[in-house]
Coordinates of C-alpha atoms in Angstrom, one line a residue:
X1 CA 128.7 56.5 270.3
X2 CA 125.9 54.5 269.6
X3 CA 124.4 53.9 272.9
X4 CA 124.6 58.1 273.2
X5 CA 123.1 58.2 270.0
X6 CA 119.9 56.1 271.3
X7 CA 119.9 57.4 274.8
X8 CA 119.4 61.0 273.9
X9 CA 116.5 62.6 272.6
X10 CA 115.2 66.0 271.8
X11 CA 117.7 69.1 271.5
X12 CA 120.7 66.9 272.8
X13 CA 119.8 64.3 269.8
X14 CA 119.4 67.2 267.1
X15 CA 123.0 68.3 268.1
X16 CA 124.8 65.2 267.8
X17 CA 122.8 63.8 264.9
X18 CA 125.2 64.3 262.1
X19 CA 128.4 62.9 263.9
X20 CA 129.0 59.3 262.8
X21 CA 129.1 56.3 265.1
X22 CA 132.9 56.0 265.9
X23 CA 134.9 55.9 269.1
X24 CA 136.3 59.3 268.4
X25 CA 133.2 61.1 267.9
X26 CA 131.4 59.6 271.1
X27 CA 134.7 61.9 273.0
X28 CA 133.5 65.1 271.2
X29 CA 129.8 64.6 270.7
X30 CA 130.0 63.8 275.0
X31 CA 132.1 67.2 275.5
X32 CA 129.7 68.9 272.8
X33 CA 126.6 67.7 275.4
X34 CA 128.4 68.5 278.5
X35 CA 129.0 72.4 277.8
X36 CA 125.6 73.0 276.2
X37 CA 123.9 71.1 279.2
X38 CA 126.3 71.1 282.4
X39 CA 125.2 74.7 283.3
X40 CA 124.9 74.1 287.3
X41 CA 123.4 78.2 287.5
X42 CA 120.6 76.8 284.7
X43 CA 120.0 73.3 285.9
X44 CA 119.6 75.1 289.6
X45 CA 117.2 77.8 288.3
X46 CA 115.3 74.8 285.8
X47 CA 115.0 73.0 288.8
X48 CA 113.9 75.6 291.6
X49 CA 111.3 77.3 289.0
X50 CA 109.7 73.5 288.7
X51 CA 109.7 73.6 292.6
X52 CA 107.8 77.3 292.5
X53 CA 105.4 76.2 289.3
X54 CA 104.3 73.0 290.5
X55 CA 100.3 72.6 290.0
X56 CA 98.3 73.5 292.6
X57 CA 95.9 71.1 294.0
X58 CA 92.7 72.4 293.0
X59 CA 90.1 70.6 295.6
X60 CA 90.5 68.4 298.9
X61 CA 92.1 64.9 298.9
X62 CA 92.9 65.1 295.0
X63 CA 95.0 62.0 295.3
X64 CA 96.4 62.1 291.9
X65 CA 97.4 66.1 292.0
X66 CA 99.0 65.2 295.5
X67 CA 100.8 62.4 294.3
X68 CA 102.3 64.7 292.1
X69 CA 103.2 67.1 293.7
X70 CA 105.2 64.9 295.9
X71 CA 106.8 63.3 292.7
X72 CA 107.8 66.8 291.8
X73 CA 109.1 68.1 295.2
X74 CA 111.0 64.3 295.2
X75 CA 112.5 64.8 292.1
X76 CA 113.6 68.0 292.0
X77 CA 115.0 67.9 295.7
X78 CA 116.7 65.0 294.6
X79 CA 118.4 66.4 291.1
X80 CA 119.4 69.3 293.6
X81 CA 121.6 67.2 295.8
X82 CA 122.8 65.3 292.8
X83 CA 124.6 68.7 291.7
X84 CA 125.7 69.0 295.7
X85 CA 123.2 71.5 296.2
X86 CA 122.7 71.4 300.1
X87 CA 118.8 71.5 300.7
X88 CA 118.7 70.5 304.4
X89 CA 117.3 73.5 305.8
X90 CA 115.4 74.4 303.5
X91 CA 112.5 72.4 305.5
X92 CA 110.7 75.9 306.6
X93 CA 110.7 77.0 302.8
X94 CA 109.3 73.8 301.5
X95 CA 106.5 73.0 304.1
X96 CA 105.6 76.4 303.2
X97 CA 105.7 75.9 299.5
X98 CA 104.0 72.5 299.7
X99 CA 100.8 74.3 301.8
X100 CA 100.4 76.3 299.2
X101 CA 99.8 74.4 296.6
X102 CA 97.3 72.6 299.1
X103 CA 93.4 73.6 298.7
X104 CA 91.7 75.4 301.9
X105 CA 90.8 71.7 303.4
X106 CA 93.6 69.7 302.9
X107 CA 95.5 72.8 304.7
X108 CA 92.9 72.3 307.3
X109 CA 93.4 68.7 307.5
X110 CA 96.9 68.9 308.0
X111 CA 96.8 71.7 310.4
X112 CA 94.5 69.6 312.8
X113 CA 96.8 66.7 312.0
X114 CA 99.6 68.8 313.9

């Protein structure tokens, strides 16, 4: 119960905040955590609208904006299959996405690339 206790922040913390620390409680403040967050419709639609809102990258070569976008599309691909969401052909979809969030010349760049 303690480790939980430390190891959750936010919302999840607010909830479990009153329980005591004892065996007992970790079982009910873990079930307690698991219905309010183990929504596999929400965590799907959380996960796909950060897909869809990621930034766009707002002028050519912004290394830092690309970066994360790529940390976004990673992670959120990633937390997808975690909840055995199958994502392999979704290829098309995502190249598609990914372009445009691109600027005009890094499109261009990667379309001469090909």
């Amino acid at each position: 119960m303690q480790y939980l206790k430390t190891h959750v922040k936010d919302e999840p913390s607010r909830i479990i905040q009153t329980m005591q620390i004892s065996e007992n409680n970790y079982e009910s403040a873990w079930a307690i955590i698991k219905t309010r967050y183990n929504n596999k419709k929400l965590l799907v639609d959380t996960l796909m609208d950060k897909l869809f809102d990621a930034p766009i990258v707002n002028y050519e070569l912004a290394a830092r904006e690309l970066k994360n976008l790529h940390v976004i599309m990673v992670e959120c691909l990633q937390a997808l299959k975690n909840i055995n969401i199958n994502t392999e052909s979704w290829r098309p979809i995502l190249n598609r996405l990914i372009r445009r969030k691109w600027d005009m010349n890094t499109n261009k760049l990667y379309e001469q690339s090909l």
